[in-house]
Amino acid sequence: MPTMNGGIVKSPDTQRENRVPPGQRAIERWPVLHYGAVPRVDTAGWSFTISGLVAKERKLSYQEFMALPRVKVFADIHCVTGWSRLNNLWEGISTAAIRELASVLPGAKYVIVHGVGGFTTNLSLSDFFESDVLFGLKHDGESISPEHGAPVRLVVPRLYFWKSAKWVVGIEFTEKDKPGFWESHGYHNHGDPWLEERYG
Ligand SMILES: Nc1nc2c(c(=O)[nH]1)N[C@H]1C(S)=C(S)[C@@H](COP(=O)(O)O)O[C@H]1N2
Ligand SMILES: [Mo]
């Protein structure tokens, strides 16, 4: 797979002198965390739906989604349970590529990201379209495993990792905010690790 200009987007938090936010500790391994069982996602039946406040709703097949331009992002992971994993290299589809497809209407202020089985997480439009946010397909050069969200997971490096929805099947642009799964179960609505926005 050719690299886009060899360029790698560096998440700004990786440029900090101290990269471990308050109350976190850096670990080497990459734990698996989610609610419920790991879904088996069949790529033949998989699609990515762009709905809500867009000029035209779209449903991309797996092939269409995979054909979108790729980016690489170097970023740190911060889980609200206390572990951080520095130096992750993600490869996938930038949210900027999605914006080009979607024609988001001016009234849209939030994005609700949908995962298999009804999981959701909510982001402001500005957090969603940050330059280091992507739909991840690979991690450290290898395809993302089923446990970590295959075939497609969101990666939002500047917020706690619960915002990084696994097994993504679509996004919905809305005018009003709608707290997602973890946000409705006690986690903070925003989740900035540097401000320790852990619990709502
Ligand atoms: N679909 C889905 N995505 C999810 C979750 C979940 O329960 N369901 N949990 C979130 C939480 S709380 C964390 S910490 C990360 C963990 O990702 P990992 O298992 O790849 O480390 O996934 C996030 N994405
Ligand atoms: Mo989490």
mmCIF file of C-alpha atoms and ligand atoms in Angstrom:
data_model
loop_
_atom_site.group_PDB
_atom_site.id
_atom_site.type_symbol
_atom_site.label_atom_id
_atom_site.label_comp_id
_atom_site.label_asym_id
_atom_site.label_seq_id
_atom_site.Cartn_x
_atom_site.Cartn_y
_atom_site.Cartn_z
ATOM 1 C CA MET A 1 0.000 0.000 0.000
ATOM 2 C CA PRO A 2 1.656 3.305 -1.023
ATOM 3 C CA THR A 3 1.935 5.990 1.603
ATOM 4 C CA MET A 4 0.356 9.361 0.915
ATOM 5 C CA ASN A 5 3.421 11.542 0.120
ATOM 6 C CA GLY A 6 5.195 9.689 2.904
ATOM 7 C CA GLY A 7 3.576 12.288 5.188
ATOM 8 C CA ILE A 8 2.503 11.512 8.719
ATOM 9 C CA VAL A 9 0.165 13.754 10.675
ATOM 10 C CA LYS A 10 1.533 14.221 14.179
ATOM 11 C CA SER A 11 -1.157 14.609 16.790
ATOM 12 C CA PRO A 12 -0.212 17.829 18.641
ATOM 13 C CA ASP A 13 -0.217 16.137 22.059
ATOM 14 C CA THR A 14 2.750 14.010 20.911
ATOM 15 C CA GLN A 15 4.791 17.223 20.720
ATOM 16 C CA ARG A 16 4.329 18.055 24.412
ATOM 17 C CA GLU A 17 7.320 17.831 26.687
ATOM 18 C CA ASN A 18 5.355 15.694 29.144
ATOM 19 C CA ARG A 19 3.057 13.448 27.148
ATOM 20 C CA VAL A 20 1.341 11.645 30.046
ATOM 21 C CA PRO A 21 -1.736 13.555 31.285
ATOM 22 C CA PRO A 22 -2.501 13.960 35.015
ATOM 23 C CA GLY A 23 -3.649 10.774 36.739
ATOM 24 C CA GLN A 24 -2.437 8.546 33.874
ATOM 25 C CA ARG A 25 0.464 6.080 33.633
ATOM 26 C CA ALA A 26 2.183 4.961 30.428
ATOM 27 C CA ILE A 27 2.110 1.246 29.607
ATOM 28 C CA GLU A 28 3.561 -0.721 26.699
ATOM 29 C CA ARG A 29 0.804 -3.193 25.914
ATOM 30 C CA TRP A 30 -2.526 -2.334 24.339
ATOM 31 C CA PRO A 31 -5.490 -3.510 26.445
ATOM 32 C CA VAL A 32 -8.868 -4.396 24.955
ATOM 33 C CA LEU A 33 -11.863 -2.624 26.496
ATOM 34 C CA HIS A 34 -15.494 -2.408 25.479
ATOM 35 C CA TYR A 35 -19.007 -3.204 26.592
ATOM 36 C CA GLY A 36 -20.389 -6.577 25.479
ATOM 37 C CA ALA A 37 -18.996 -9.193 23.112
ATOM 38 C CA VAL A 38 -16.684 -8.678 20.132
ATOM 39 C CA PRO A 39 -18.967 -8.545 17.097
ATOM 40 C CA ARG A 40 -18.023 -10.482 14.008
ATOM 41 C CA VAL A 41 -18.237 -7.965 11.196
ATOM 42 C CA ASP A 42 -18.560 -9.431 7.717
ATOM 43 C CA THR A 43 -16.990 -6.949 5.294
ATOM 44 C CA ALA A 44 -19.221 -8.114 2.421
ATOM 45 C CA GLY A 45 -22.283 -6.928 4.325
ATOM 46 C CA TRP A 46 -20.593 -3.930 5.959
ATOM 47 C CA SER A 47 -21.462 -0.382 4.921
ATOM 48 C CA PHE A 48 -20.755 3.112 6.180
ATOM 49 C CA THR A 49 -23.794 5.378 6.376
ATOM 50 C CA ILE A 50 -23.540 9.175 6.387
ATOM 51 C CA SER A 51 -26.884 10.536 7.587
ATOM 52 C CA GLY A 52 -28.617 13.453 9.252
ATOM 53 C CA LEU A 53 -27.854 17.061 8.341
ATOM 54 C CA VAL A 54 -26.117 16.434 5.014
ATOM 55 C CA ALA A 55 -27.104 17.532 1.512
ATOM 56 C CA LYS A 56 -27.500 13.899 0.502
ATOM 57 C CA GLU A 57 -27.395 10.822 2.699
ATOM 58 C CA ARG A 58 -24.843 8.260 1.559
ATOM 59 C CA LYS A 59 -24.132 4.614 2.112
ATOM 60 C CA LEU A 60 -20.621 3.497 1.181
ATOM 61 C CA SER A 61 -19.832 -0.164 0.604
ATOM 62 C CA TYR A 62 -16.679 -1.662 2.101
ATOM 63 C CA GLN A 63 -14.968 -1.339 -1.310
ATOM 64 C CA GLU A 64 -16.000 2.303 -1.680
ATOM 65 C CA PHE A 65 -14.808 3.134 1.835
ATOM 66 C CA MET A 66 -11.474 1.377 1.322
ATOM 67 C CA ALA A 67 -10.904 3.335 -1.905
ATOM 68 C CA LEU A 68 -10.915 6.680 -0.048
ATOM 69 C CA PRO A 69 -7.547 8.421 0.328
ATOM 70 C CA ARG A 70 -5.429 7.206 3.254
ATOM 71 C CA VAL A 71 -3.592 9.126 5.923
ATOM 72 C CA LYS A 72 -1.184 8.153 8.677
ATOM 73 C CA VAL A 73 -1.456 9.676 12.133
ATOM 74 C CA PHE A 74 1.062 9.414 14.965
ATOM 75 C CA ALA A 75 -0.773 9.716 18.276
ATOM 76 C CA ASP A 76 -1.043 8.788 21.944
ATOM 77 C CA ILE A 77 -3.913 6.858 23.549
ATOM 78 C CA HIS A 78 -5.349 7.846 26.935
ATOM 79 C CA CYS A 79 -7.922 5.553 28.523
ATOM 80 C CA VAL A 80 -10.036 6.957 31.341
ATOM 81 C CA THR A 81 -9.256 3.849 33.434
ATOM 82 C CA GLY A 82 -5.728 5.257 33.848
ATOM 83 C CA TRP A 83 -3.463 3.769 31.192
ATOM 84 C CA SER A 84 -1.869 5.658 28.345
ATOM 85 C CA ARG A 85 -0.157 4.096 25.358
ATOM 86 C CA LEU A 86 2.228 6.463 23.596
ATOM 87 C CA ASN A 87 3.595 6.276 20.033
ATOM 88 C CA ASN A 88 0.779 4.699 18.036
ATOM 89 C CA LEU A 89 0.911 4.853 14.250
ATOM 90 C CA TRP A 90 -2.564 4.719 12.758
ATOM 91 C CA GLU A 91 -3.486 4.419 9.111
ATOM 92 C CA GLY A 92 -6.945 5.052 7.762
ATOM 93 C CA ILE A 93 -9.399 7.566 6.368
ATOM 94 C CA SER A 94 -9.232 11.129 7.642
ATOM 95 C CA THR A 95 -12.507 12.724 8.720
ATOM 96 C CA ALA A 96 -11.590 15.485 6.244
ATOM 97 C CA ALA A 97 -12.130 12.983 3.402
ATOM 98 C CA ILE A 98 -15.575 12.246 4.822
ATOM 99 C CA ARG A 99 -16.400 15.944 4.963
ATOM 100 C CA GLU A 100 -15.733 16.205 1.233
ATOM 101 C CA LEU A 101 -18.198 13.401 0.528
ATOM 102 C CA ALA A 102 -20.880 14.448 2.935
ATOM 103 C CA SER A 103 -21.731 18.099 2.135
ATOM 104 C CA VAL A 104 -22.541 18.809 5.770
ATOM 105 C CA LEU A 105 -25.378 21.350 6.134
ATOM 106 C CA PRO A 106 -24.710 24.605 8.036
ATOM 107 C CA GLY A 107 -27.101 23.645 10.870
ATOM 108 C CA ALA A 108 -24.998 20.640 11.884
ATOM 109 C CA LYS A 109 -23.124 21.064 15.176
ATOM 110 C CA TYR A 110 -22.501 17.506 16.368
ATOM 111 C CA VAL A 111 -21.573 14.121 15.002
ATOM 112 C CA ILE A 112 -22.991 10.935 16.449
ATOM 113 C CA VAL A 113 -20.753 7.996 15.592
ATOM 114 C CA HIS A 114 -22.557 4.660 15.355
ATOM 115 C CA GLY A 115 -21.009 1.266 16.057
ATOM 116 C CA VAL A 116 -22.360 -2.247 15.515
ATOM 117 C CA GLY A 117 -25.157 -3.176 17.902
ATOM 118 C CA GLY A 118 -26.313 0.347 18.695
ATOM 119 C CA PHE A 119 -23.161 1.762 20.320
ATOM 120 C CA THR A 120 -22.852 5.527 19.900
ATOM 121 C CA THR A 121 -20.509 8.300 20.904
ATOM 122 C CA ASN A 122 -20.981 12.038 20.400
ATOM 123 C CA LEU A 123 -18.508 14.674 19.275
ATOM 124 C CA SER A 124 -18.726 18.340 18.412
ATOM 125 C CA LEU A 125 -18.158 19.035 14.740
ATOM 126 C CA SER A 126 -14.892 20.793 15.558
ATOM 127 C CA ASP A 127 -13.522 17.855 17.595
ATOM 128 C CA PHE A 128 -14.566 15.430 14.845
ATOM 129 C CA PHE A 129 -12.848 17.396 12.084
ATOM 130 C CA GLU A 130 -9.520 17.927 13.874
ATOM 131 C CA SER A 131 -6.635 17.041 11.561
ATOM 132 C CA ASP A 132 -5.565 14.018 13.633
ATOM 133 C CA VAL A 133 -8.982 12.301 13.707
ATOM 134 C CA LEU A 134 -9.383 9.306 11.432
ATOM 135 C CA PHE A 135 -11.267 6.107 10.801
ATOM 136 C CA GLY A 136 -8.502 3.661 11.573
ATOM 137 C CA LEU A 137 -7.843 0.551 9.472
ATOM 138 C CA LYS A 138 -4.305 -0.231 10.636
ATOM 139 C CA HIS A 139 -2.334 0.174 13.859
ATOM 140 C CA ASP A 140 1.470 0.023 13.911
ATOM 141 C CA GLY A 141 1.436 -1.411 10.386
ATOM 142 C CA GLU A 142 -1.037 -4.222 10.996
ATOM 143 C CA SER A 143 -4.736 -4.464 10.233
ATOM 144 C CA ILE A 144 -6.822 -3.679 13.277
ATOM 145 C CA SER A 145 -7.904 -6.909 14.965
ATOM 146 C CA PRO A 146 -11.565 -7.753 15.664
ATOM 147 C CA GLU A 147 -11.059 -6.999 19.398
ATOM 148 C CA HIS A 148 -9.741 -3.533 18.593
ATOM 149 C CA GLY A 149 -12.617 -2.688 16.236
ATOM 150 C CA ALA A 150 -12.110 -4.239 12.790
ATOM 151 C CA PRO A 151 -12.741 -3.454 10.086
ATOM 152 C CA VAL A 152 -13.067 0.261 10.885
ATOM 153 C CA ARG A 153 -12.724 2.140 14.165
ATOM 154 C CA LEU A 154 -12.678 5.816 14.951
ATOM 155 C CA VAL A 155 -9.540 7.346 16.494
ATOM 156 C CA VAL A 156 -9.855 10.688 18.323
ATOM 157 C CA PRO A 157 -6.373 11.211 19.793
ATOM 158 C CA ARG A 158 -7.056 14.376 21.795
ATOM 159 C CA LEU A 159 -9.910 12.880 23.842
ATOM 160 C CA TYR A 160 -10.141 9.883 26.176
ATOM 161 C CA PHE A 161 -10.268 6.655 24.219
ATOM 162 C CA TRP A 162 -13.950 5.891 24.876
ATOM 163 C CA LYS A 163 -14.726 8.413 22.111
ATOM 164 C CA SER A 164 -12.809 6.202 19.664
ATOM 165 C CA ALA A 165 -15.723 3.981 18.650
ATOM 166 C CA LYS A 166 -14.903 0.471 17.486
ATOM 167 C CA TRP A 167 -16.782 -1.432 14.726
ATOM 168 C CA VAL A 168 -18.053 1.793 13.168
ATOM 169 C CA VAL A 169 -20.975 1.570 10.743
ATOM 170 C CA GLY A 170 -21.873 5.202 10.243
ATOM 171 C CA ILE A 171 -22.004 8.804 11.312
ATOM 172 C CA GLU A 172 -24.937 11.117 11.796
ATOM 173 C CA PHE A 173 -24.737 14.906 11.695
ATOM 174 C CA THR A 174 -27.107 16.614 14.129
ATOM 175 C CA GLU A 175 -28.046 20.057 15.348
ATOM 176 C CA LYS A 176 -28.477 18.882 18.944
ATOM 177 C CA ASP A 177 -26.022 16.942 21.026
ATOM 178 C CA LYS A 178 -26.989 13.386 22.018
ATOM 179 C CA PRO A 179 -24.872 11.799 24.745
ATOM 180 C CA GLY A 180 -23.612 8.405 23.559
ATOM 181 C CA PHE A 181 -23.298 5.061 25.322
ATOM 182 C CA TRP A 182 -20.478 5.831 27.759
ATOM 183 C CA GLU A 183 -21.504 9.479 28.046
ATOM 184 C CA SER A 184 -24.923 8.281 29.296
ATOM 185 C CA HIS A 185 -23.278 5.869 31.749
ATOM 186 C CA GLY A 186 -21.319 8.383 33.803
ATOM 187 C CA TYR A 187 -18.478 9.438 31.529
ATOM 188 C CA HIS A 188 -17.919 13.099 30.731
ATOM 189 C CA ASN A 189 -19.637 14.500 27.655
ATOM 190 C CA HIS A 190 -16.360 15.852 26.252
ATOM 191 C CA GLY A 191 -13.426 13.892 27.723
ATOM 192 C CA ASP A 192 -10.284 16.027 27.476
ATOM 193 C CA PRO A 193 -7.547 14.035 29.298
ATOM 194 C CA TRP A 194 -5.458 17.159 29.980
ATOM 195 C CA LEU A 195 -8.399 18.666 31.895
ATOM 196 C CA GLU A 196 -9.251 15.284 33.465
ATOM 197 C CA GLU A 197 -12.766 15.402 32.071
ATOM 198 C CA ARG A 198 -13.346 11.834 33.226
ATOM 199 C CA TYR A 199 -16.818 11.622 34.665
ATOM 200 C CA GLY A 200 -19.894 13.685 33.894
HETATM 201 N N1 LIG B 1 -18.287 -0.060 19.767
HETATM 202 C C1 LIG B 1 -17.632 0.252 20.898
HETATM 203 N N2 LIG B 1 -16.544 1.045 20.814
HETATM 204 C C2 LIG B 1 -15.856 1.358 21.925
HETATM 205 C C3 LIG B 1 -16.275 0.895 23.197
HETATM 206 C C4 LIG B 1 -17.431 0.082 23.273
HETATM 207 O O1 LIG B 1 -17.864 -0.342 24.344
HETATM 208 N N3 LIG B 1 -18.065 -0.216 22.089
HETATM 209 N N4 LIG B 1 -15.536 1.226 24.313
HETATM 210 C C5 LIG B 1 -14.655 2.393 24.232
HETATM 211 C C6 LIG B 1 -13.712 2.397 25.339
HETATM 212 S S1 LIG B 1 -14.383 2.701 26.868
HETATM 213 C C7 LIG B 1 -12.369 2.278 25.166
HETATM 214 S S2 LIG B 1 -11.277 2.508 26.451
HETATM 215 C C8 LIG B 1 -11.794 1.923 23.833
HETATM 216 C C9 LIG B 1 -10.841 0.750 23.959
HETATM 217 O O2 LIG B 1 -10.301 0.420 22.697
HETATM 218 P P1 LIG B 1 -9.301 -0.802 22.592
HETATM 219 O O3 LIG B 1 -10.049 -2.029 23.037
HETATM 220 O O4 LIG B 1 -8.881 -0.870 21.161
HETATM 221 O O5 LIG B 1 -8.152 -0.508 23.511
HETATM 222 O O6 LIG B 1 -12.821 1.592 22.893
HETATM 223 C C10 LIG B 1 -13.901 2.483 22.912
HETATM 224 N N5 LIG B 1 -14.752 2.152 21.802
HETATM 225 MO MO MO B 2 -12.689 3.081 28.329
#
